[in-house]
Structures are given as C-alpha cells and as structure tokens.
Tab-separated table of C-alpha atoms in Angstrom:
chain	number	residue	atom	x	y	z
A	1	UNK	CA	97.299	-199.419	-39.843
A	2	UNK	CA	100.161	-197.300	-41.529
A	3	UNK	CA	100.300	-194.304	-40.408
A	4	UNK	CA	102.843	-191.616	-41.911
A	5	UNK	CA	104.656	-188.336	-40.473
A	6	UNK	CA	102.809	-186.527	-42.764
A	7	UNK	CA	99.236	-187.003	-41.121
A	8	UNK	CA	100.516	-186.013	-38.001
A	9	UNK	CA	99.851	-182.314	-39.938
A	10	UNK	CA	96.220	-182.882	-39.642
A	11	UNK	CA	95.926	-182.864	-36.386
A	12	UNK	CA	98.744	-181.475	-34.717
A	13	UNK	CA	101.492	-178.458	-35.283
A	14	UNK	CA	103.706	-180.237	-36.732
A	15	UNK	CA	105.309	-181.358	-40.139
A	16	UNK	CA	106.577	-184.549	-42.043
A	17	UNK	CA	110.224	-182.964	-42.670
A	18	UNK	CA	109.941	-181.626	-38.546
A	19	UNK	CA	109.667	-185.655	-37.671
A	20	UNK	CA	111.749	-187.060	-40.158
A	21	UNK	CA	114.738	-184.772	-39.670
A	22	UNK	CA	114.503	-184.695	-35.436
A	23	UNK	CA	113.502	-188.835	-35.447
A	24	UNK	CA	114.725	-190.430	-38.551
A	25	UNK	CA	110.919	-192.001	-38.185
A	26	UNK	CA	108.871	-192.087	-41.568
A	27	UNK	CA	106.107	-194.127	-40.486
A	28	UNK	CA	104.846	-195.949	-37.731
A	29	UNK	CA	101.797	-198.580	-37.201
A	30	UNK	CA	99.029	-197.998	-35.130
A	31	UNK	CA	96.603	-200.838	-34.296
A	32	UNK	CA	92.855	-200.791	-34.416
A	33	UNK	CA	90.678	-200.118	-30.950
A	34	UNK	CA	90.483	-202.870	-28.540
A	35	UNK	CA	93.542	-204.449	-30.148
A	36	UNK	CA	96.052	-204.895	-26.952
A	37	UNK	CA	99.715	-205.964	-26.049
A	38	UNK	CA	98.246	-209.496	-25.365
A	39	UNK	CA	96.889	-210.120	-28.816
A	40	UNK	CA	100.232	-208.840	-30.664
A	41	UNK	CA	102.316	-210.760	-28.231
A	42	UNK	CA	100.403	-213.885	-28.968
A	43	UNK	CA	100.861	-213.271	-33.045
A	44	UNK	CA	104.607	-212.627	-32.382
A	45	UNK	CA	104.871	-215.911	-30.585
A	46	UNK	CA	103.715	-217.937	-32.732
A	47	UNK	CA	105.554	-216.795	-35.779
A	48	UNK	CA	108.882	-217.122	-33.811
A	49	UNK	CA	107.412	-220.339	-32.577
A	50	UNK	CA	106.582	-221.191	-36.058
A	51	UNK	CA	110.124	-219.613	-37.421
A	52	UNK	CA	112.359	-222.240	-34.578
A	53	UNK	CA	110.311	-225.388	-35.299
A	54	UNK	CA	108.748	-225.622	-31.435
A	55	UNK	CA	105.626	-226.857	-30.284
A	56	UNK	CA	103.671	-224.015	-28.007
A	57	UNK	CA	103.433	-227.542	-25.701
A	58	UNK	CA	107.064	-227.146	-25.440
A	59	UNK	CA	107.463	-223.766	-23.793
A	60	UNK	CA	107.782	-224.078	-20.270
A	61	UNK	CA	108.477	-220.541	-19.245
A	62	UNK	CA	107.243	-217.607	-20.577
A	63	UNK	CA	108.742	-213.850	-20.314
A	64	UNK	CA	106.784	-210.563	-21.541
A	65	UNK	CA	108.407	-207.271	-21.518
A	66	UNK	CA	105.752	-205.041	-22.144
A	67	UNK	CA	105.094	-201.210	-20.809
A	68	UNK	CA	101.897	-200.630	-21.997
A	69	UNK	CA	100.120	-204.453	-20.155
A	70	UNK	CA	96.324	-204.943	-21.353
A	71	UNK	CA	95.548	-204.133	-17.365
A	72	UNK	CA	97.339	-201.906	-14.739
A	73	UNK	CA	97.675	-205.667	-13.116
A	74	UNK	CA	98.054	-208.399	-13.898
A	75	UNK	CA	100.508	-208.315	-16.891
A	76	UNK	CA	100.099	-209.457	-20.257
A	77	UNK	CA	102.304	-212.597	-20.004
A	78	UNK	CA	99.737	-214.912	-18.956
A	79	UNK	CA	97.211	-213.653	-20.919
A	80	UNK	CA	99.095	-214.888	-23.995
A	81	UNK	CA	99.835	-218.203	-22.559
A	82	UNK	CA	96.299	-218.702	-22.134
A	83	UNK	CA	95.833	-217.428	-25.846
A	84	UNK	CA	98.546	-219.609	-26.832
A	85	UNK	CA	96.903	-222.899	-25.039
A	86	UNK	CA	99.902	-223.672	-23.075
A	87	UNK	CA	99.494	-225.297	-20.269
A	88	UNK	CA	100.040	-223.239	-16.704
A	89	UNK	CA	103.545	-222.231	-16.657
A	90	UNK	CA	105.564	-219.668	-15.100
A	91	UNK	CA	105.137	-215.986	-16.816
A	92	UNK	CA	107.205	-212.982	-15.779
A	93	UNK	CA	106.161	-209.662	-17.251
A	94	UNK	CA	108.969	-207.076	-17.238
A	95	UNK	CA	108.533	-203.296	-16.482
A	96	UNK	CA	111.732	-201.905	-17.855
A	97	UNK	CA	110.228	-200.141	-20.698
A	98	UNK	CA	112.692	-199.349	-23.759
A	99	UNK	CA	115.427	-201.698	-22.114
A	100	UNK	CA	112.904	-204.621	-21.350
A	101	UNK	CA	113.708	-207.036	-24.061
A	102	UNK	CA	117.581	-206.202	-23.292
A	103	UNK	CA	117.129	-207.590	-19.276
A	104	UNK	CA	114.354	-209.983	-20.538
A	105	UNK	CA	117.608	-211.829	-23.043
A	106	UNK	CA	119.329	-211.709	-19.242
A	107	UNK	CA	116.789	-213.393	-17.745
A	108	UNK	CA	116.488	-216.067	-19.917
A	109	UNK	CA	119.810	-216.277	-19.964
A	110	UNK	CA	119.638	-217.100	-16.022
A	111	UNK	CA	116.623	-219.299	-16.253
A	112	UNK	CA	117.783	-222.154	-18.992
A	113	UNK	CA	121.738	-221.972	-17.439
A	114	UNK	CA	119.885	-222.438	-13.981
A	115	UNK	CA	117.861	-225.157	-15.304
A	116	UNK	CA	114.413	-224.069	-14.147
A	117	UNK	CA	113.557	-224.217	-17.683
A	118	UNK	CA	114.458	-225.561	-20.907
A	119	UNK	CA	112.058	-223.704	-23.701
A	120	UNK	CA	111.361	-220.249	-23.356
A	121	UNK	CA	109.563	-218.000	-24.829
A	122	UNK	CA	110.596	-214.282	-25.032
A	123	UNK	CA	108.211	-211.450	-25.809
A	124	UNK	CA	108.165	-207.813	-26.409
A	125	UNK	CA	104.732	-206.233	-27.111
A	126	UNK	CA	103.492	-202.539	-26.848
A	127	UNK	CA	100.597	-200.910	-27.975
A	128	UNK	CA	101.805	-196.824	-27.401
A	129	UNK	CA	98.402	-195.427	-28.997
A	130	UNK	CA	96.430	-197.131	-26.435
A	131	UNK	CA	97.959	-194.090	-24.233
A	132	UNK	CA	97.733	-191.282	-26.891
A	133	UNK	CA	95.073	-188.214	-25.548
A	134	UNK	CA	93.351	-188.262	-28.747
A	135	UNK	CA	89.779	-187.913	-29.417
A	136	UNK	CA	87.840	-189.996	-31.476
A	137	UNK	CA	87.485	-187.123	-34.033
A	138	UNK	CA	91.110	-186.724	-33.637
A	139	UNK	CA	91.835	-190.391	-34.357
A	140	UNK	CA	89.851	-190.494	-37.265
A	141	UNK	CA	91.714	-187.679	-39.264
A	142	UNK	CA	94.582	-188.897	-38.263
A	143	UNK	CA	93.919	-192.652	-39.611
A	144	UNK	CA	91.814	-191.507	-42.455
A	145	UNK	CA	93.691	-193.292	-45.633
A	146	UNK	CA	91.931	-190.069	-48.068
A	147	UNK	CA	92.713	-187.422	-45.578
A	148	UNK	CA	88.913	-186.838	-44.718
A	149	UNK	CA	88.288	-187.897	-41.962
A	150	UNK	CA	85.872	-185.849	-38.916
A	151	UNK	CA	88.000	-182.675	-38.834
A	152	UNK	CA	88.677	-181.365	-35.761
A	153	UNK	CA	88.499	-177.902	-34.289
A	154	UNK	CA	91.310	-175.269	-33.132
A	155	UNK	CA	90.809	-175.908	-29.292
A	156	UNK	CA	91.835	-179.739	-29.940
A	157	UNK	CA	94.583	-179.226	-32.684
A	158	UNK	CA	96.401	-177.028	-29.532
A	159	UNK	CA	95.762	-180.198	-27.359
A	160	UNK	CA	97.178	-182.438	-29.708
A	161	UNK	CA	100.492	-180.113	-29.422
A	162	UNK	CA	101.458	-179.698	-26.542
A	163	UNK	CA	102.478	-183.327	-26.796
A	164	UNK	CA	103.568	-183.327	-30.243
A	165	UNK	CA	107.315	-184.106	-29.357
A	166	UNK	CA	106.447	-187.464	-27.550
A	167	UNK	CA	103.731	-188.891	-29.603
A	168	UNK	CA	105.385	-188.858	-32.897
A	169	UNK	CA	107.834	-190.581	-31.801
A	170	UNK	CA	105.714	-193.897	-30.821
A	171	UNK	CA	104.732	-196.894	-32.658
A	172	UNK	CA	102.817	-200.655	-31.968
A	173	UNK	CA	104.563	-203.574	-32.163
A	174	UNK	CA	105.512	-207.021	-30.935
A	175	UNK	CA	108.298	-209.604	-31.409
A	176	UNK	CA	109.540	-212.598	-29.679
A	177	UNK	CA	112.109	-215.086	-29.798
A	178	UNK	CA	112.546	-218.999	-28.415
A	179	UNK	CA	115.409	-219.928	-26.868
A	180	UNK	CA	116.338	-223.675	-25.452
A	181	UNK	CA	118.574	-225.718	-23.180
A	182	UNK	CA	121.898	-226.496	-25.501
A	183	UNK	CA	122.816	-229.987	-25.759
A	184	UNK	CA	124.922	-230.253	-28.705
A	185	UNK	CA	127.813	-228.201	-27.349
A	186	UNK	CA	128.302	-225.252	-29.319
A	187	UNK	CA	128.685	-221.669	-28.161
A	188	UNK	CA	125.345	-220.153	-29.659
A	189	UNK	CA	123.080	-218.512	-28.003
A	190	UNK	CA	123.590	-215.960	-24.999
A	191	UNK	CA	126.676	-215.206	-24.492
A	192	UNK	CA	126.702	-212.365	-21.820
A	193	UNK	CA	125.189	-209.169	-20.769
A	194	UNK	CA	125.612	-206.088	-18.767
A	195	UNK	CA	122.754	-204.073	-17.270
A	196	UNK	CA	122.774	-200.858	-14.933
A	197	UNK	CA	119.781	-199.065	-13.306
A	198	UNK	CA	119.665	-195.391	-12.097
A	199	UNK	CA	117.059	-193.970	-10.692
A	200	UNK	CA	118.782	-190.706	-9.892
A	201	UNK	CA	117.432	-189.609	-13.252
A	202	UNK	CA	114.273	-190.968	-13.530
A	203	UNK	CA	112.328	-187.496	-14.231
A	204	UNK	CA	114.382	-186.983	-17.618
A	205	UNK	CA	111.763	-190.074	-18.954
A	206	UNK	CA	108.388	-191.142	-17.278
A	207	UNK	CA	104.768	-190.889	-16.537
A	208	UNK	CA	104.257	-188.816	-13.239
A	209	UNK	CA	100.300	-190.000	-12.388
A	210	UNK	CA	98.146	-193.169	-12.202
A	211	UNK	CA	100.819	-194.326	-9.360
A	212	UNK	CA	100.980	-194.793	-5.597
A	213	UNK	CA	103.082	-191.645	-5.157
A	214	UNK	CA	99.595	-189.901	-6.030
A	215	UNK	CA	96.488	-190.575	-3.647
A	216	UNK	CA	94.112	-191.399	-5.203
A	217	UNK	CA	96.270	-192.597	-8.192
A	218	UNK	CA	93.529	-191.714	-10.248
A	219	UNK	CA	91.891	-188.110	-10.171
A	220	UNK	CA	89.518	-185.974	-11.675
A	221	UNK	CA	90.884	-183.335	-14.030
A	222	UNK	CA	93.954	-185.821	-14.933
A	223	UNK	CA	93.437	-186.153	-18.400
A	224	UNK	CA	93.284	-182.193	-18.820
A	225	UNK	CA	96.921	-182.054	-17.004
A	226	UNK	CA	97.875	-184.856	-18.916
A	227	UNK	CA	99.850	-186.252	-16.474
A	228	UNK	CA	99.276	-189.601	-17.851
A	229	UNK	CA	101.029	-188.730	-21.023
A	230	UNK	CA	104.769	-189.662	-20.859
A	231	UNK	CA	106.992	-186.993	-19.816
A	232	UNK	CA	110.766	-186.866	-21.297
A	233	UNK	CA	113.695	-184.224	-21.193
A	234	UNK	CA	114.864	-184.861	-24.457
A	235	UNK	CA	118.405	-183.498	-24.110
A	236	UNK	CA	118.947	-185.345	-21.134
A	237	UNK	CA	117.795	-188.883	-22.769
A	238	UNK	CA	119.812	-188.155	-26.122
A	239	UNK	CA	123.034	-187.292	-23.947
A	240	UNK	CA	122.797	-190.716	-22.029
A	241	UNK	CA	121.600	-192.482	-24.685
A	242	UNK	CA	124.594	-191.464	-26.906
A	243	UNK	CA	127.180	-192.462	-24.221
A	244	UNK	CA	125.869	-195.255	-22.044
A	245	UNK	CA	124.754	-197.593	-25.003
A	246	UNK	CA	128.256	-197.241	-26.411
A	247	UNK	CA	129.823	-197.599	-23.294
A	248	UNK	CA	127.881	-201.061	-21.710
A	249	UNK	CA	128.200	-202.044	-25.031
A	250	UNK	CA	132.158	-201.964	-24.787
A	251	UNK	CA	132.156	-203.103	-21.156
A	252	UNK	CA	130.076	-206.177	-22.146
A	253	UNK	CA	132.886	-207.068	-25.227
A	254	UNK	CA	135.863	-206.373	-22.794
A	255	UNK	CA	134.328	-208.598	-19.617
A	256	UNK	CA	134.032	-211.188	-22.870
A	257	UNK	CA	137.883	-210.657	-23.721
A	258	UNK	CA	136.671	-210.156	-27.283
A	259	UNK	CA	136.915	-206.893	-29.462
A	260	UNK	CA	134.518	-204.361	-31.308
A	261	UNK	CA	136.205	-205.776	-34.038
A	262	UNK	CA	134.940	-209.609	-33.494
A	263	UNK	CA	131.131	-208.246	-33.983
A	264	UNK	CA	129.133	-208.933	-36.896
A	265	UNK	CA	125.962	-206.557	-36.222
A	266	UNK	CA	125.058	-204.342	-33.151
A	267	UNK	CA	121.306	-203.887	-32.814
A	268	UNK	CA	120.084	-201.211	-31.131
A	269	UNK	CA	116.987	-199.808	-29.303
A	270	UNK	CA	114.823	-197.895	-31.818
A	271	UNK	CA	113.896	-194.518	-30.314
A	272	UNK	CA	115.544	-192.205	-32.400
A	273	UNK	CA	117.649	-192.720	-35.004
A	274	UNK	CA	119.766	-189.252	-34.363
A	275	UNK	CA	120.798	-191.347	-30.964
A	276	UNK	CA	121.691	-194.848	-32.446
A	277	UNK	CA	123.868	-193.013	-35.426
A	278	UNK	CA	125.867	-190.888	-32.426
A	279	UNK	CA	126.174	-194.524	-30.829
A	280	UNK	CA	127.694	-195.720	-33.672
A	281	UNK	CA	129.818	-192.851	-34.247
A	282	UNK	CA	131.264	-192.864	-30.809
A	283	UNK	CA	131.608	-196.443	-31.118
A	284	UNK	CA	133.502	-196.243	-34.859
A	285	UNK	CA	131.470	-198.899	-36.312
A	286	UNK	CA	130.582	-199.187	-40.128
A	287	UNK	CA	127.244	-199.057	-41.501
A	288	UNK	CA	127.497	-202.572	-42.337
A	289	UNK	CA	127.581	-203.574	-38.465
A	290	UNK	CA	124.262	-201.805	-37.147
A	291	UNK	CA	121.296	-202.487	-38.358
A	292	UNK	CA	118.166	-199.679	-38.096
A	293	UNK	CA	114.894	-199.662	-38.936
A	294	UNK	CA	112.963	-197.182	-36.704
A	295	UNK	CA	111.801	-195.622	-39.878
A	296	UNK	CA	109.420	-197.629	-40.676
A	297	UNK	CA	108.268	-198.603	-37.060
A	298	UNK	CA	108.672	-195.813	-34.903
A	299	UNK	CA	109.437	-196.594	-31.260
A	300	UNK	CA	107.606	-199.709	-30.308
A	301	UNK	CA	110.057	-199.669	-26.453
A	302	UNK	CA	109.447	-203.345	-25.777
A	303	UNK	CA	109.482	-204.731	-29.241
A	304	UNK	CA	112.311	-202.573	-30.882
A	305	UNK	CA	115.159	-205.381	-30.530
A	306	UNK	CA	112.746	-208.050	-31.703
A	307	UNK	CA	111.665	-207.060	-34.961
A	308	UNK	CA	114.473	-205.514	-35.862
A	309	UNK	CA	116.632	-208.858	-35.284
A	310	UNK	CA	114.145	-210.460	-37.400
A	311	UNK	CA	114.485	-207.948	-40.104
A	312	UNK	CA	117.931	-208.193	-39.833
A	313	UNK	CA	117.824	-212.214	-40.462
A	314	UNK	CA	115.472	-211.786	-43.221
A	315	UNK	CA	117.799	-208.974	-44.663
A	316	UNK	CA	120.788	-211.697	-44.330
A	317	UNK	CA	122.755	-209.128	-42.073
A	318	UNK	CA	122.254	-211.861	-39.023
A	319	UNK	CA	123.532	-215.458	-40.133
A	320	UNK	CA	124.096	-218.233	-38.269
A	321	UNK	CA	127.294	-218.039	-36.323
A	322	UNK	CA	127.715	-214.409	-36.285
A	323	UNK	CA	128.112	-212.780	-33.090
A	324	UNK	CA	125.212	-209.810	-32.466
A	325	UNK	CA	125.241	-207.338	-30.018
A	326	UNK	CA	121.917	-205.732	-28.563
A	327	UNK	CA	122.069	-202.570	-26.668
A	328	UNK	CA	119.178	-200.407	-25.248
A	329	UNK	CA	118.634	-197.640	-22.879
A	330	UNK	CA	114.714	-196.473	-21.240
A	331	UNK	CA	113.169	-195.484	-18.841
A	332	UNK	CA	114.441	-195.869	-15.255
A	333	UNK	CA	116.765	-194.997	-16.016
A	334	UNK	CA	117.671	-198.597	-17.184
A	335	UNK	CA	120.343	-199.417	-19.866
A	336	UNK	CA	122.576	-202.843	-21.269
A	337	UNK	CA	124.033	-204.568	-23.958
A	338	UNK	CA	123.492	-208.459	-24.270
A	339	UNK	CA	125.725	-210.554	-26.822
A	340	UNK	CA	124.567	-213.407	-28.748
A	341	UNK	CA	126.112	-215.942	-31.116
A	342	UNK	CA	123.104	-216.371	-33.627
C-alpha cells in the first residue's frame, strides 16, 4: 500500500511539508500484515531473473542483505531459495543494514572471480513496518485510503511521536540483481569496491535491545521503553553521511586510476535526500550523474541501490556500457562505494 507524508498527520505530530522538507520523502509503501522480507525478496528475484534471461535452476549461490530477516535466525536467504525451487545452494544473508547491498556487490564480486560460483543471485529486501510500535487502531488510520479509519486517542497519538523522526523516514521494499561468470571478455560487470567499518560510532544509528548485550534479550516492559525502535543521532549520521560517501566514492575511482569525470551515474543509498544532494555537492557532480528516487520509496536500507538501479535503467539514465557508481553508508557504522560497468 501507498502511503503518503500527509497521513502521517493522523496519527502522529507531525506534517506533510515537516517530512518533505527534512527527507525529500513524499511517499513510501507499506506492505500488508504477514507479508515478510522473504516473500518480497522472492518477487524481486524473479523479475531480475526474468529481466537477465536466467533459469532460477541456474543460480548457484544466493546472497540476501536484509535487516529486518522473517526470524531473529535463520535469515531470509534460504527461505527464498526454497520459495524460488532452487535446489540447495549456498545462501549468505548480510547484516550490514543501509550498506548491505553495497558489501553484498563485493561479495559477489569475490565469489564468481574466486570461482565458487558462476550465477548469483543478489537480494535486498526489508520490510521496516514490521518494526513500527503501532497499534492496530493506529495502523488502520494511518492506511485508511478515505481517512476514516478507527481513530485513535491522545495517549497513543503522543506514542506515535516520540518516534516520529525515525519512522517517517522508512519504507518496504526489495530488489535484486543476477550476476554471472564472464566468458566473452569484456570489462562489464564489477569493477571494484571500497568498504570501511567503524564501530567507534555505532550509538549515532542502532537498536539498543532484543540482543545478547541485554539478559534476557527480551524483557517485560520493552515495548513501553521502546528500545526496540531504532535509535539514530541524526546530526551525527547526516555529517558522515555527507563526507564518507563522497570520499570512498573518490578513493574507489582513484585506486581505479579513472576520474569523477569518466562516470556516467552515481547511485546512492536512499535515506535522505538532504544527505545524497550534500554528497553530490561536495562531490561537484551534475544532476544528470545521480540518480534519486527516495521520494517515492522512502528508505527501504537493503533495497535502496536495487530499485533505484532499476529505475534508473528503465529511465534510460543506466545503458549498457556506462560506468555506475554505488555508494552507501548505515548502520555500523558501515560505508562503500562499488563501481560497475553496466
């Protein structure tokens, strides 16, 4: 479902213009209950599937960065190769949350160049609301398409906001991408990549409970402290974003011996679109070289690169041969920029 800024105003203190001018998000999409990251994945892969002319048969590896997995264990990754009806093969879920699809594009990188496999399969798949602290009364006036749905009293509109400036921020989403062994000698495909993890700053973005630092992970009272809610310093995130995507970005292109001017479209991570139009500031680019789209999608972490490559494609602003740049930054702190000849 659609959901826009504005019926965030029914249930929270907060207002279309507030979102739109902090966010650059419009909209976002919301799935229905007991939809998870599993069956979005699975609909992703098979369009890319679909898209590259592969056989599911032909995957022999599977990788699924995902941050919101349809269990605490095991991952969603082989869960959608069993939806899929591939046969056993490897699956590696990654847990780097925003940045995931950036070191998952490393990873295959590293698996088809090692040869332990030839067809993978690359997802990114998140379903945010599944971690929203919304009643069902809530929910309903918030997805009511006529604006009636239950309404919901003053005690839980407060709730609601004291997490306003996280949740409107999230979306649901998948995409994936195919990649395979290159036999007929050209230079497309992965080019290179450059990822860094700090955890020095790890309390500017995460969720502090339902982990083994707490004992038991899982208490009562921990929904009214909300510590399963993700927790971000905003500043702090918007001040690394704005420097470290530009910077890995330029590290990547100089370790390449090629030039910011060589690069046909730089992609990045859809969190906020305030961040990725400092990025491209700092980094002098034209409009015509980055591609956005978080405001129609919100931040899906996992899925951001994804769909917005295949918008891009479908947009014509990704052709064959042109070299692409994807950069992202999340939680971890983790942050990189992969290149790709399309």
């Amino acid at each position: 479902m659609v959901v826009a800024n504005a019926a965030f105003e029914r249930v929270m203190e907060t207002t279309d213009q507030w979102i739109e001018e902090r966010t650059g998000i419009r909209e976002r999409r919301f799935v229905d209950p007991g939809t998870a990251a599993s069956d979005l994945g699975v609909e992703a892969a098979r369009a890319a599937l679909e898209d590259a002319g592969v056989e599911a048969s032909e995957v022999d590896y599977i990788v699924c960065a995902v941050m919101t997995p349809d269990y605490y264990f095991p991952g969603s990754g082989g869960l959608i190769q069993h939806k899929l009806g591939i046969d056993p093969v490897p699956c590696l879920d990654i847990r780097q949350q925003c940045a995931g699809y950036a070191f998952g594009l490393q990873m295959v990188d590293v698996l088809i160049r090692s040869g332990a496999a030839r067809t993978v399969l690359l997802i990114g798949t998140d379903v945010h609301s599944s971690m929203f602290p919304f009643s069902e009364r809530t929910w309903s006036a918030l997805t009511s398409s006529d604006g009636r749905g239950e309404a919901i009293d003053r005690d839980e509109y407060e709730w609601n906001s004291r997490y306003r400036n996280i949740l409107v921020l999230f979306g649901d989403g998948a995409g994936a991408m195919v990649f395979r062994a290159d036999e007929g000698g050209d230079d497309r495909g992965i080019l290179g990549h450059r990822l860094r993890t700090d955890g020095g700053v790890i309390e500017a973005l995460h969720m502090p409970g339902v982990g083994s630092l707490q004992r038991p992970m899982i208490r009562p009272g921990m929904y009214e402290t909300g510590e399963w809610v993700p927790q971000m310093d905003g500043r702090t995130v918007f001040r690394l974003a704005v420097t470290k995507m530009p910077e890995v970005t330029l590290e990547l292109l100089a370790g390449l011996e090629l030039s910011l001017d060589q690069l046909d479209l730089l992609v990045m991570h859809q969190a906020n679109l305030r961040i990725n139009d400092a990025a491209q500031k700092a980094l002098g680019l034209p409009d015509d070289k980055v591609f956005n789209n978080i405001q129609s999608y919100g931040n899906t972490t996992s899925a951001t690169l994804p769909i917005a490559f295949h918008e891009a494609r479908q947009a014509g602003r990704a052709r064959q041969g042109d070299l692409v740049a994807f950069a992202a930054l999340g939680a971890g702190l983790n942050w990189g920029a992969v290149l790709m000849r399309v």
